[in-house]
PDB file of C-alpha atoms in Angstrom:
ATOM      1  CA  MET A   1      94.142 107.245 115.630  1.00  0.00           C
ATOM      2  CA  LEU A   2      97.797 107.305 114.616  1.00  0.00           C
ATOM      3  CA  ALA A   3      97.543 103.787 113.218  1.00  0.00           C
ATOM      4  CA  ARG A   4      94.567 104.804 111.078  1.00  0.00           C
ATOM      5  CA  SER A   5      96.443 107.753 109.552  1.00  0.00           C
ATOM      6  CA  ILE A   6      99.440 105.526 108.818  1.00  0.00           C
ATOM      7  CA  LEU A   7      97.154 102.980 107.165  1.00  0.00           C
ATOM      8  CA  VAL A   8      95.505 105.679 105.027  1.00  0.00           C
ATOM      9  CA  LEU A   9      98.908 106.995 103.932  1.00  0.00           C
ATOM     10  CA  ALA A  10     100.119 103.501 103.056  1.00  0.00           C
ATOM     11  CA  VAL A  11      97.009 102.691 101.024  1.00  0.00           C
ATOM     12  CA  SER A  12      97.153 106.000  99.148  1.00  0.00           C
ATOM     13  CA  ALA A  13     100.847 105.456  98.365  1.00  0.00           C
ATOM     14  CA  VAL A  14     100.142 101.980  96.982  1.00  0.00           C
ATOM     15  CA  VAL A  15      97.275 103.265  94.833  1.00  0.00           C
ATOM     16  CA  ALA A  16      99.357 106.180  93.527  1.00  0.00           C
ATOM     17  CA  SER A  17     102.326 103.977  92.640  1.00  0.00           C
ATOM     18  CA  ALA A  18     100.076 101.406  90.956  1.00  0.00           C
ATOM     19  CA  ALA A  19      98.382 104.132  88.905  1.00  0.00           C
ATOM     20  CA  ALA A  20     101.773 105.533  87.865  1.00  0.00           C
ATOM     21  CA  VAL A  21     102.981 102.101  86.753  1.00  0.00           C
ATOM     22  CA  VAL A  22      99.797 101.452  84.764  1.00  0.00           C
ATOM     23  CA  ASN A  23      99.870 104.862  83.077  1.00  0.00           C
ATOM     24  CA  GLN A  24     103.549 105.141  82.090  1.00  0.00           C
ATOM     25  CA  PRO A  25     105.601 102.119  83.174  1.00  0.00           C
ATOM     26  CA  GLU A  26     108.748 102.834  81.144  1.00  0.00           C
ATOM     27  CA  ALA A  27     108.754 106.589  81.718  1.00  0.00           C
ATOM     28  CA  ARG A  28     108.230 106.213  85.465  1.00  0.00           C
ATOM     29  CA  LEU A  29     110.635 103.335  86.074  1.00  0.00           C
ATOM     30  CA  PHE A  30     113.400 103.747  83.489  1.00  0.00           C
ATOM     31  CA  GLY A  31     113.697 107.504  82.909  1.00  0.00           C
ATOM     32  CA  SER A  32     111.827 110.370  81.271  1.00  0.00           C
ATOM     33  CA  SER A  33     112.115 109.012  77.717  1.00  0.00           C
ATOM     34  CA  PRO A  34     110.729 105.551  76.938  1.00  0.00           C
ATOM     35  CA  ALA A  35     113.269 102.953  75.847  1.00  0.00           C
ATOM     36  CA  PRO A  36     113.211 101.945  72.147  1.00  0.00           C
ATOM     37  CA  THR A  37     113.217  98.275  73.163  1.00  0.00           C
ATOM     38  CA  SER A  38     111.603  96.549  76.096  1.00  0.00           C
ATOM     39  CA  PRO A  39     113.702  96.847  79.262  1.00  0.00           C
ATOM     40  CA  PRO A  40     115.428  93.723  80.600  1.00  0.00           C
ATOM     41  CA  GLY A  41     113.304  91.536  82.816  1.00  0.00           C
ATOM     42  CA  THR A  42     110.066  92.070  80.880  1.00  0.00           C
ATOM     43  CA  ALA A  43     108.436  89.710  78.408  1.00  0.00           C
TER      44      ALA A  43
END
């Protein structure tokens, strides 16, 4: 029962973080305002 709740929390956290990255990658990862140029490490 405890393992199931931990699994549900882990899956929901992964889905939430993936959705945040897809929606606003620069704003979420590099600050509130998007960078004028692409951040280092991206193509």
